[in-house]
Amino acid sequence: INPTQVKELLEIKESQDGIYFGAAVSLMEIDALLRQRIEQLPESETRLFQCTVDMLHYFAGKQIRNVACLGGNIMTGSPISDMNPVLSAAGAQLEVASFVDGKLQKRSVHMGTGFFTGYRRNVIEAHEVLLGIHFRKTTPDQYIVAFKQARRRDDDIAIVNAAINVRFGDKSNMVAEISMAFGGMAPTTVLAPRTSQLMVGQEWSHQLVERVAESLCTELPLAASAPGGMIAYRRALVVSLFFKAYLAIFLKLSKSEITSSDALPPEERSGAETFHTPVLKSAQLFERVCSDQPICDPIGRPKVHAAALKQATGEAIYTDDIPRMDGEVYLAFVLSTKPRAKITKLDASAALALDGVHQFFCYKDLTEHENEVGPVFHDE
């Protein structure tokens, strides 16, 4: 079943509390609508929207975001998913449905502690379908930020990522509630409830950072044999990304005049910034050869690819550019007309009797070796 053809999975509904996105709505559609609401609504209500937009910038490439959906990201359950830490820290509400005894049944699932039950597994039952995700508006005393560390800044999978969702007491820097989610530190996206509990009732200060750093190292250990390696680096990244979140939220508190900006050393303030790759400019540099080098000596001379000029000017002829010729034949797959069916007989006689049909090929026309496929081991 193609999810983009199921209208119930493509619904977008807005309410006073937030926005509901169907599970098959593309990431680019989500990004576009969230950007619109960020422009229109008060900043204090759109902090989750802004955090999502910021993270989607680093989510694969634009071509992928045009077709990928949030429901697929959640249900795939990758431990280094870019969006699952954001949704887990935000405690997103999921709507799931099932068909039981001839009746459609729906229920809400909280995406937080306990949602992921194992590697690429979650609490949604095998007979249930994820219908959609609720993005709640934030409150004036709530801040949410997320960061990702990868080998490249853009279009790369995460080594470790983190999302921090914190709510303070009214017009104070006292932590009332906090949720922290990390990717790349376990077989699933993982939260840090013990460390979060330790922070409740504490001031958002350097002293808190030191206690949190120690607690996170204890709560999120990484075995020496953990897949992906770089154990010490990944453990350090957890603390590093929390510190980056601390700086970003501290600056927002000081901007709201809740804390004094003087409490943050000037040399640390840039740690809250996110670096964006500048617009790329391409150039090719060639070393000039000596004027007395024989023309037949190619060493050091730039050589143009044989097909480069035709490809760059659009003159290269591809299969689809070639006009149809007399006597040309076409090849097409014969597909099953029934799903989950067993093929008991193959009879091409009716097709071969049609004018213009020349031949039918099937597994019988392949040797045993030719019918073995696979990327490395030819075992399929």
mmCIF file of C-alpha atoms in Angstrom:
data_model
loop_
_atom_site.group_PDB
_atom_site.id
_atom_site.type_symbol
_atom_site.label_atom_id
_atom_site.label_comp_id
_atom_site.label_asym_id
_atom_site.label_seq_id
_atom_site.Cartn_x
_atom_site.Cartn_y
_atom_site.Cartn_z
ATOM 1 C CA ILE A 1 0.000 0.000 0.000
ATOM 2 C CA ASN A 2 1.355 3.422 -0.969
ATOM 3 C CA PRO A 3 0.753 5.652 2.102
ATOM 4 C CA THR A 4 0.572 8.793 -0.080
ATOM 5 C CA GLN A 5 -2.651 7.418 -1.595
ATOM 6 C CA VAL A 6 -4.404 7.063 1.785
ATOM 7 C CA LYS A 7 -6.197 10.354 2.464
ATOM 8 C CA GLU A 8 -6.468 9.703 6.229
ATOM 9 C CA LEU A 9 -2.650 9.683 6.391
ATOM 10 C CA LEU A 10 -2.378 13.034 4.587
ATOM 11 C CA GLU A 11 -4.612 15.121 6.860
ATOM 12 C CA ILE A 12 -3.376 18.403 8.332
ATOM 13 C CA LYS A 13 -5.507 19.872 11.122
ATOM 14 C CA GLU A 14 -4.854 23.032 13.128
ATOM 15 C CA SER A 15 -6.277 23.835 16.543
ATOM 16 C CA GLN A 16 -5.718 26.184 19.478
ATOM 17 C CA ASP A 17 -3.239 23.687 20.953
ATOM 18 C CA GLY A 18 -1.121 23.009 17.875
ATOM 19 C CA ILE A 19 -0.982 21.250 14.509
ATOM 20 C CA TYR A 20 -1.789 17.642 13.603
ATOM 21 C CA PHE A 21 0.114 16.125 10.666
ATOM 22 C CA GLY A 22 -0.908 12.861 9.027
ATOM 23 C CA ALA A 23 1.810 10.222 9.163
ATOM 24 C CA ALA A 24 2.385 10.328 5.368
ATOM 25 C CA VAL A 25 2.639 14.127 5.022
ATOM 26 C CA SER A 26 6.062 14.839 3.502
ATOM 27 C CA LEU A 27 8.779 16.510 5.547
ATOM 28 C CA MET A 28 8.894 19.442 3.113
ATOM 29 C CA GLU A 29 5.140 20.047 3.558
ATOM 30 C CA ILE A 30 5.612 19.980 7.342
ATOM 31 C CA ASP A 31 8.573 22.351 7.030
ATOM 32 C CA ALA A 32 6.635 24.790 4.823
ATOM 33 C CA LEU A 33 3.591 25.006 7.105
ATOM 34 C CA LEU A 34 5.674 25.326 10.276
ATOM 35 C CA ARG A 35 7.645 28.189 8.699
ATOM 36 C CA GLN A 36 4.378 29.972 7.894
ATOM 37 C CA ARG A 37 3.120 29.637 11.459
ATOM 38 C CA ILE A 38 6.486 30.783 12.870
ATOM 39 C CA GLU A 39 6.005 34.017 10.908
ATOM 40 C CA GLN A 40 2.383 34.465 12.010
ATOM 41 C CA LEU A 41 2.235 33.313 15.644
ATOM 42 C CA PRO A 42 3.971 34.692 18.787
ATOM 43 C CA GLU A 43 7.536 33.415 19.200
ATOM 44 C CA SER A 44 6.710 31.845 22.564
ATOM 45 C CA GLU A 45 4.149 29.508 20.915
ATOM 46 C CA THR A 46 6.377 28.299 18.065
ATOM 47 C CA ARG A 47 9.556 27.124 19.793
ATOM 48 C CA LEU A 48 8.856 23.458 18.987
ATOM 49 C CA PHE A 49 8.020 24.483 15.408
ATOM 50 C CA GLN A 50 11.337 26.383 15.164
ATOM 51 C CA CYS A 51 13.285 23.477 16.667
ATOM 52 C CA THR A 52 11.698 21.116 14.117
ATOM 53 C CA VAL A 53 12.473 23.412 11.177
ATOM 54 C CA ASP A 54 16.083 23.782 12.353
ATOM 55 C CA MET A 55 16.523 20.005 12.581
ATOM 56 C CA LEU A 56 14.800 19.309 9.246
ATOM 57 C CA HIS A 57 17.460 21.470 7.587
ATOM 58 C CA TYR A 58 19.965 18.724 8.424
ATOM 59 C CA PHE A 59 17.570 15.855 7.651
ATOM 60 C CA ALA A 60 19.020 14.139 4.543
ATOM 61 C CA GLY A 61 18.739 16.219 1.330
ATOM 62 C CA LYS A 62 15.849 18.182 -0.133
ATOM 63 C CA GLN A 63 15.044 15.430 -2.653
ATOM 64 C CA ILE A 64 14.589 12.967 0.215
ATOM 65 C CA ARG A 65 12.548 15.432 2.292
ATOM 66 C CA ASN A 66 10.194 15.894 -0.676
ATOM 67 C CA VAL A 67 9.031 12.270 -0.365
ATOM 68 C CA ALA A 68 10.025 11.111 3.134
ATOM 69 C CA CYS A 69 7.431 11.361 5.897
ATOM 70 C CA LEU A 70 7.537 11.711 9.669
ATOM 71 C CA GLY A 71 5.491 8.553 10.205
ATOM 72 C CA GLY A 72 8.111 6.500 8.392
ATOM 73 C CA ASN A 73 10.857 8.043 10.507
ATOM 74 C CA ILE A 74 9.057 7.181 13.746
ATOM 75 C CA MET A 75 8.094 3.639 12.778
ATOM 76 C CA THR A 76 11.520 2.820 11.325
ATOM 77 C CA GLY A 77 12.885 3.699 14.767
ATOM 78 C CA SER A 78 16.493 4.312 13.788
ATOM 79 C CA PRO A 79 18.649 4.926 16.902
ATOM 80 C CA ILE A 80 20.266 7.878 15.087
ATOM 81 C CA SER A 81 17.046 9.375 13.731
ATOM 82 C CA ASP A 82 17.197 13.177 13.505
ATOM 83 C CA MET A 83 13.559 13.786 14.452
ATOM 84 C CA ASN A 84 12.837 11.082 17.044
ATOM 85 C CA PRO A 85 14.848 12.824 19.817
ATOM 86 C CA VAL A 86 12.928 16.071 19.139
ATOM 87 C CA LEU A 87 9.557 14.297 19.264
ATOM 88 C CA SER A 88 10.556 12.234 22.324
ATOM 89 C CA ALA A 89 11.775 15.264 24.286
ATOM 90 C CA ALA A 90 8.628 17.173 23.297
ATOM 91 C CA GLY A 91 6.444 14.247 24.403
ATOM 92 C CA ALA A 92 4.582 14.239 21.087
ATOM 93 C CA GLN A 93 1.151 12.598 20.998
ATOM 94 C CA LEU A 94 0.663 9.991 18.278
ATOM 95 C CA GLU A 95 -2.689 8.819 16.996
ATOM 96 C CA VAL A 96 -2.850 5.137 16.051
ATOM 97 C CA ALA A 97 -5.698 3.036 14.684
ATOM 98 C CA SER A 98 -6.600 -0.616 14.300
ATOM 99 C CA PHE A 99 -9.464 -2.652 12.839
ATOM 100 C CA VAL A 100 -10.787 -5.059 15.474
ATOM 101 C CA ASP A 101 -13.948 -7.163 15.158
ATOM 102 C CA GLY A 102 -15.124 -5.101 12.200
ATOM 103 C CA LYS A 103 -14.717 -1.795 14.053
ATOM 104 C CA LEU A 104 -12.173 0.986 13.670
ATOM 105 C CA GLN A 105 -10.501 1.682 17.011
ATOM 106 C CA LYS A 106 -8.240 4.658 17.738
ATOM 107 C CA ARG A 107 -5.984 5.487 20.674
ATOM 108 C CA SER A 108 -3.341 8.060 21.595
ATOM 109 C CA VAL A 109 0.246 7.065 22.320
ATOM 110 C CA HIS A 110 2.701 9.264 24.215
ATOM 111 C CA MET A 111 6.101 9.437 22.550
ATOM 112 C CA GLY A 112 8.381 9.590 25.566
ATOM 113 C CA THR A 113 9.986 7.219 28.071
ATOM 114 C CA GLY A 114 9.069 3.629 27.200
ATOM 115 C CA PHE A 115 7.839 4.342 23.658
ATOM 116 C CA PHE A 116 10.777 2.543 22.034
ATOM 117 C CA THR A 117 10.960 -1.018 23.372
ATOM 118 C CA GLY A 118 14.030 -2.228 21.469
ATOM 119 C CA TYR A 119 16.039 -1.848 18.289
ATOM 120 C CA ARG A 120 13.547 -0.531 15.679
ATOM 121 C CA ARG A 121 10.595 -1.581 17.884
ATOM 122 C CA ASN A 122 8.021 0.469 19.749
ATOM 123 C CA VAL A 123 4.788 0.097 21.731
ATOM 124 C CA ILE A 124 2.537 0.392 18.661
ATOM 125 C CA GLU A 125 1.060 -3.074 18.076
ATOM 126 C CA ALA A 126 1.601 -5.079 14.873
ATOM 127 C CA HIS A 127 -2.081 -4.721 13.923
ATOM 128 C CA GLU A 128 -2.091 -0.941 14.468
ATOM 129 C CA VAL A 129 -1.319 1.852 12.016
ATOM 130 C CA LEU A 130 0.215 5.215 12.853
ATOM 131 C CA LEU A 131 -2.280 7.840 11.650
ATOM 132 C CA GLY A 132 -0.585 11.079 12.643
ATOM 133 C CA ILE A 133 1.459 13.240 14.993
ATOM 134 C CA HIS A 134 0.412 16.234 17.128
ATOM 135 C CA PHE A 135 2.807 19.202 17.332
ATOM 136 C CA ARG A 136 1.828 21.183 20.415
ATOM 137 C CA LYS A 137 2.385 24.908 20.771
ATOM 138 C CA THR A 138 4.865 25.882 23.457
ATOM 139 C CA THR A 139 4.255 28.144 26.461
ATOM 140 C CA PRO A 140 6.136 31.366 27.360
ATOM 141 C CA ASP A 141 8.171 29.570 30.061
ATOM 142 C CA GLN A 142 9.073 26.600 27.802
ATOM 143 C CA TYR A 143 12.192 26.275 25.651
ATOM 144 C CA ILE A 144 13.180 23.450 23.303
ATOM 145 C CA VAL A 145 16.407 23.106 21.332
ATOM 146 C CA ALA A 146 18.071 20.277 19.428
ATOM 147 C CA PHE A 147 21.541 19.671 18.036
ATOM 148 C CA LYS A 148 23.194 17.071 15.842
ATOM 149 C CA GLN A 149 26.822 16.059 15.416
ATOM 150 C CA ALA A 150 27.783 14.225 12.220
ATOM 151 C CA ARG A 151 30.906 13.754 10.124
ATOM 152 C CA ARG A 152 29.633 16.369 7.666
ATOM 153 C CA ARG A 153 27.475 19.391 8.509
ATOM 154 C CA ASP A 154 24.862 18.670 5.857
ATOM 155 C CA ASP A 155 23.238 15.539 4.471
ATOM 156 C CA ASP A 156 24.852 12.994 6.816
ATOM 157 C CA ILE A 157 23.699 10.588 9.499
ATOM 158 C CA ALA A 158 24.251 11.593 13.114
ATOM 159 C CA ILE A 159 26.985 10.294 15.382
ATOM 160 C CA VAL A 160 25.059 11.662 18.383
ATOM 161 C CA ASN A 161 22.094 14.022 18.495
ATOM 162 C CA ALA A 162 20.208 15.584 21.371
ATOM 163 C CA ALA A 163 16.979 17.441 22.130
ATOM 164 C CA ILE A 164 16.291 19.353 25.359
ATOM 165 C CA ASN A 165 12.782 20.469 26.358
ATOM 166 C CA VAL A 166 12.685 22.527 29.541
ATOM 167 C CA ARG A 167 9.901 24.419 31.336
ATOM 168 C CA PHE A 168 10.808 26.995 33.978
ATOM 169 C CA GLY A 169 8.845 28.452 36.834
ATOM 170 C CA ASP A 170 6.882 31.612 36.024
ATOM 171 C CA LYS A 171 9.371 34.329 34.980
ATOM 172 C CA SER A 172 12.280 32.524 36.630
ATOM 173 C CA ASN A 173 15.276 30.380 35.714
ATOM 174 C CA MET A 174 14.220 27.616 38.110
ATOM 175 C CA VAL A 175 13.673 24.306 36.308
ATOM 176 C CA ALA A 176 10.090 23.110 36.797
ATOM 177 C CA GLU A 177 10.179 20.251 34.292
ATOM 178 C CA ILE A 178 12.723 18.963 31.771
ATOM 179 C CA SER A 179 13.013 16.155 29.248
ATOM 180 C CA MET A 180 16.233 15.226 27.446
ATOM 181 C CA ALA A 181 16.456 12.763 24.554
ATOM 182 C CA PHE A 182 19.569 11.456 22.820
ATOM 183 C CA GLY A 183 20.255 9.479 19.665
ATOM 184 C CA GLY A 184 23.350 7.388 19.002
ATOM 185 C CA MET A 185 23.763 6.296 22.626
ATOM 186 C CA ALA A 186 21.687 3.097 22.670
ATOM 187 C CA PRO A 187 19.845 0.749 20.283
ATOM 188 C CA THR A 188 16.967 3.278 20.461
ATOM 189 C CA THR A 189 16.424 6.969 21.012
ATOM 190 C CA VAL A 190 16.936 7.195 24.767
ATOM 191 C CA LEU A 191 15.819 9.674 27.433
ATOM 192 C CA ALA A 192 17.628 10.567 30.666
ATOM 193 C CA PRO A 193 14.881 10.583 33.353
ATOM 194 C CA ARG A 194 17.215 10.321 36.369
ATOM 195 C CA THR A 195 19.273 13.312 35.298
ATOM 196 C CA SER A 196 16.107 15.222 34.419
ATOM 197 C CA GLN A 197 14.701 14.595 37.899
ATOM 198 C CA LEU A 198 17.959 15.827 39.446
ATOM 199 C CA MET A 199 17.526 19.168 37.612
ATOM 200 C CA VAL A 200 13.987 19.915 38.822
ATOM 201 C CA GLY A 201 13.952 22.816 41.269
ATOM 202 C CA GLN A 202 17.504 23.868 40.350
ATOM 203 C CA GLU A 203 18.627 27.181 38.851
ATOM 204 C CA TRP A 204 19.800 27.189 35.225
ATOM 205 C CA SER A 205 23.446 27.870 36.053
ATOM 206 C CA HIS A 206 27.034 26.653 35.631
ATOM 207 C CA GLN A 207 26.767 24.692 38.865
ATOM 208 C CA LEU A 208 23.870 22.749 37.370
ATOM 209 C CA VAL A 209 25.887 21.989 34.225
ATOM 210 C CA GLU A 210 28.610 20.321 36.306
ATOM 211 C CA ARG A 211 26.100 18.107 38.135
ATOM 212 C CA VAL A 212 24.312 17.199 34.880
ATOM 213 C CA ALA A 213 27.566 16.317 33.107
ATOM 214 C CA GLU A 214 28.467 13.862 35.842
ATOM 215 C CA SER A 215 24.965 12.373 35.947
ATOM 216 C CA LEU A 216 24.680 11.955 32.170
ATOM 217 C CA CYS A 217 27.958 10.025 32.037
ATOM 218 C CA THR A 218 26.529 7.627 34.619
ATOM 219 C CA GLU A 219 23.031 7.355 33.151
ATOM 220 C CA LEU A 220 24.108 6.932 29.510
ATOM 221 C CA PRO A 221 27.060 4.541 29.585
ATOM 222 C CA LEU A 222 28.243 3.086 26.312
ATOM 223 C CA ALA A 223 29.838 -0.360 26.277
ATOM 224 C CA ALA A 224 33.242 -0.692 24.639
ATOM 225 C CA SER A 225 31.696 -3.148 22.171
ATOM 226 C CA ALA A 226 28.818 -0.811 21.148
ATOM 227 C CA PRO A 227 28.196 -0.698 17.361
ATOM 228 C CA GLY A 228 29.636 2.375 15.686
ATOM 229 C CA GLY A 229 32.741 2.637 17.850
ATOM 230 C CA MET A 230 34.100 6.050 18.935
ATOM 231 C CA ILE A 231 32.900 5.268 22.468
ATOM 232 C CA ALA A 232 34.787 8.010 24.341
ATOM 233 C CA TYR A 233 33.897 10.586 21.674
ATOM 234 C CA ARG A 234 30.178 9.753 21.762
ATOM 235 C CA ARG A 235 30.077 9.910 25.566
ATOM 236 C CA ALA A 236 31.804 13.295 25.413
ATOM 237 C CA LEU A 237 29.317 14.472 22.785
ATOM 238 C CA VAL A 238 26.385 13.864 25.132
ATOM 239 C CA VAL A 239 27.842 16.318 27.634
ATOM 240 C CA SER A 240 28.994 18.681 24.892
ATOM 241 C CA LEU A 241 25.561 18.863 23.234
ATOM 242 C CA PHE A 242 23.867 19.423 26.602
ATOM 243 C CA PHE A 243 26.296 22.281 27.299
ATOM 244 C CA LYS A 244 25.470 23.761 23.889
ATOM 245 C CA ALA A 245 21.754 23.527 24.757
ATOM 246 C CA TYR A 246 22.437 25.128 28.145
ATOM 247 C CA LEU A 247 24.157 28.084 26.463
ATOM 248 C CA ALA A 248 21.402 28.511 23.861
ATOM 249 C CA ILE A 249 18.634 28.500 26.476
ATOM 250 C CA PHE A 250 20.621 30.755 28.847
ATOM 251 C CA LEU A 251 20.930 33.373 26.095
ATOM 252 C CA LYS A 252 17.176 33.173 25.447
ATOM 253 C CA LEU A 253 16.494 33.660 29.174
ATOM 254 C CA SER A 254 18.788 36.674 29.274
ATOM 255 C CA LYS A 255 17.081 38.083 26.157
ATOM 256 C CA SER A 256 13.805 37.832 28.079
ATOM 257 C CA GLU A 257 15.552 39.600 31.009
ATOM 258 C CA ILE A 258 15.006 36.604 33.290
ATOM 259 C CA THR A 259 18.735 36.143 33.834
ATOM 260 C CA SER A 260 21.661 38.537 33.511
ATOM 261 C CA SER A 261 23.763 38.125 30.382
ATOM 262 C CA ASP A 262 26.816 39.033 32.511
ATOM 263 C CA ALA A 263 26.516 35.633 34.228
ATOM 264 C CA LEU A 264 27.685 33.972 31.006
ATOM 265 C CA PRO A 265 31.370 34.522 30.160
ATOM 266 C CA PRO A 266 31.746 36.252 26.752
ATOM 267 C CA GLU A 267 34.050 33.515 25.448
ATOM 268 C CA GLU A 268 31.312 30.907 25.948
ATOM 269 C CA ARG A 269 28.438 32.696 24.191
ATOM 270 C CA SER A 270 29.443 31.653 20.684
ATOM 271 C CA GLY A 271 29.087 28.019 21.790
ATOM 272 C CA ALA A 272 25.322 28.392 21.404
ATOM 273 C CA GLU A 273 25.611 29.281 17.722
ATOM 274 C CA THR A 274 25.051 26.787 14.933
ATOM 275 C CA PHE A 275 27.390 26.914 11.970
ATOM 276 C CA HIS A 276 25.768 26.864 8.544
ATOM 277 C CA THR A 277 27.732 25.871 5.478
ATOM 278 C CA PRO A 278 28.188 28.968 3.287
ATOM 279 C CA VAL A 279 26.867 29.033 -0.272
ATOM 280 C CA LEU A 280 29.163 26.851 -2.316
ATOM 281 C CA LYS A 281 31.181 28.270 -5.184
ATOM 282 C CA SER A 282 32.828 25.868 -7.587
ATOM 283 C CA ALA A 283 36.064 26.319 -9.481
ATOM 284 C CA GLN A 284 38.671 24.098 -11.036
ATOM 285 C CA LEU A 285 42.324 24.972 -10.703
ATOM 286 C CA PHE A 286 44.920 23.582 -13.078
ATOM 287 C CA GLU A 287 48.668 23.694 -12.860
ATOM 288 C CA ARG A 288 50.261 25.101 -15.973
ATOM 289 C CA VAL A 289 52.875 22.948 -17.601
ATOM 290 C CA CYS A 290 56.199 24.313 -18.852
ATOM 291 C CA SER A 291 56.065 25.951 -22.280
ATOM 292 C CA ASP A 292 58.779 23.665 -23.560
ATOM 293 C CA GLN A 293 56.905 20.445 -22.578
ATOM 294 C CA PRO A 294 56.184 18.413 -25.723
ATOM 295 C CA ILE A 295 52.547 18.599 -26.819
ATOM 296 C CA CYS A 296 52.401 14.811 -26.877
ATOM 297 C CA ASP A 297 53.380 14.647 -23.164
ATOM 298 C CA PRO A 298 50.091 14.512 -21.147
ATOM 299 C CA ILE A 299 51.664 14.662 -17.667
ATOM 300 C CA GLY A 300 50.246 17.616 -15.712
ATOM 301 C CA ARG A 301 47.872 18.676 -18.493
ATOM 302 C CA PRO A 302 44.134 18.937 -17.701
ATOM 303 C CA LYS A 303 42.143 16.402 -19.683
ATOM 304 C CA VAL A 304 38.470 17.012 -20.433
ATOM 305 C CA HIS A 305 36.213 13.986 -19.954
ATOM 306 C CA ALA A 306 35.305 12.495 -23.319
ATOM 307 C CA ALA A 307 31.573 13.125 -22.858
ATOM 308 C CA ALA A 308 31.775 16.266 -20.677
ATOM 309 C CA LEU A 309 30.927 18.864 -23.307
ATOM 310 C CA LYS A 310 27.955 16.926 -24.686
ATOM 311 C CA GLN A 311 26.582 16.232 -21.216
ATOM 312 C CA ALA A 312 27.034 19.843 -20.058
ATOM 313 C CA THR A 313 25.337 21.293 -23.164
ATOM 314 C CA GLY A 314 22.522 18.757 -23.254
ATOM 315 C CA GLU A 315 23.651 17.342 -26.586
ATOM 316 C CA ALA A 316 24.350 13.870 -25.182
ATOM 317 C CA ILE A 317 21.786 11.375 -26.460
ATOM 318 C CA TYR A 318 20.200 9.064 -23.906
ATOM 319 C CA THR A 319 17.864 6.140 -24.518
ATOM 320 C CA ASP A 320 14.729 8.243 -24.058
ATOM 321 C CA ASP A 321 16.030 10.811 -26.574
ATOM 322 C CA ILE A 322 16.217 8.323 -29.446
ATOM 323 C CA PRO A 323 13.213 8.493 -31.825
ATOM 324 C CA ARG A 324 11.179 5.338 -32.335
ATOM 325 C CA MET A 325 12.374 3.185 -35.240
ATOM 326 C CA ASP A 326 10.512 0.735 -37.458
ATOM 327 C CA GLY A 327 10.614 -2.754 -36.058
ATOM 328 C CA GLU A 328 11.629 -1.542 -32.599
ATOM 329 C CA VAL A 329 10.526 -3.833 -29.779
ATOM 330 C CA TYR A 330 9.839 -2.958 -26.138
ATOM 331 C CA LEU A 331 10.445 -4.922 -22.994
ATOM 332 C CA ALA A 332 8.037 -4.743 -20.025
ATOM 333 C CA PHE A 333 7.538 -6.626 -16.785
ATOM 334 C CA VAL A 334 4.494 -8.840 -16.389
ATOM 335 C CA LEU A 335 3.238 -8.186 -12.862
ATOM 336 C CA SER A 336 0.891 -10.178 -10.689
ATOM 337 C CA THR A 337 -2.668 -8.834 -10.639
ATOM 338 C CA LYS A 338 -3.353 -10.220 -7.155
ATOM 339 C CA PRO A 339 -1.507 -9.419 -3.892
ATOM 340 C CA ARG A 340 -0.139 -12.165 -1.622
ATOM 341 C CA ALA A 341 -1.008 -14.821 -4.203
ATOM 342 C CA LYS A 342 0.874 -17.989 -5.124
ATOM 343 C CA ILE A 343 1.716 -18.373 -8.819
ATOM 344 C CA THR A 344 0.546 -21.862 -9.789
ATOM 345 C CA LYS A 345 0.853 -21.586 -13.567
ATOM 346 C CA LEU A 346 2.438 -19.395 -16.223
ATOM 347 C CA ASP A 347 0.709 -19.382 -19.612
ATOM 348 C CA ALA A 348 1.761 -16.745 -22.155
ATOM 349 C CA SER A 349 -0.071 -18.254 -25.137
ATOM 350 C CA ALA A 350 -2.835 -15.616 -25.201
ATOM 351 C CA ALA A 351 -0.300 -12.792 -25.154
ATOM 352 C CA LEU A 352 1.932 -14.398 -27.770
ATOM 353 C CA ALA A 353 -1.081 -14.700 -30.083
ATOM 354 C CA LEU A 354 -1.427 -10.908 -30.156
ATOM 355 C CA ASP A 355 -0.043 -9.011 -33.126
ATOM 356 C CA GLY A 356 3.357 -7.507 -32.333
ATOM 357 C CA VAL A 357 4.160 -9.747 -29.364
ATOM 358 C CA HIS A 358 7.361 -11.601 -30.181
ATOM 359 C CA GLN A 359 8.536 -13.407 -27.075
ATOM 360 C CA PHE A 360 7.865 -14.083 -23.383
ATOM 361 C CA PHE A 361 10.737 -14.585 -20.953
ATOM 362 C CA CYS A 362 10.539 -16.066 -17.469
ATOM 363 C CA TYR A 363 12.743 -17.858 -14.944
ATOM 364 C CA LYS A 364 12.958 -20.873 -17.262
ATOM 365 C CA ASP A 365 15.061 -18.784 -19.660
ATOM 366 C CA LEU A 366 17.725 -18.188 -17.028
ATOM 367 C CA THR A 367 20.350 -20.583 -15.797
ATOM 368 C CA GLU A 368 20.532 -21.258 -12.060
ATOM 369 C CA HIS A 369 23.553 -18.965 -11.792
ATOM 370 C CA GLU A 370 21.910 -16.127 -13.756
ATOM 371 C CA ASN A 371 18.896 -16.214 -11.447
ATOM 372 C CA GLU A 372 20.982 -15.598 -8.295
ATOM 373 C CA VAL A 373 21.189 -11.990 -7.184
ATOM 374 C CA GLY A 374 22.431 -9.983 -4.230
ATOM 375 C CA PRO A 375 24.666 -6.971 -3.501
ATOM 376 C CA VAL A 376 27.571 -9.031 -2.118
ATOM 377 C CA PHE A 377 26.467 -12.629 -1.648
ATOM 378 C CA HIS A 378 24.339 -13.836 -4.534
ATOM 379 C CA ASP A 379 21.924 -15.729 -2.292
ATOM 380 C CA GLU A 380 18.542 -14.372 -3.399
#
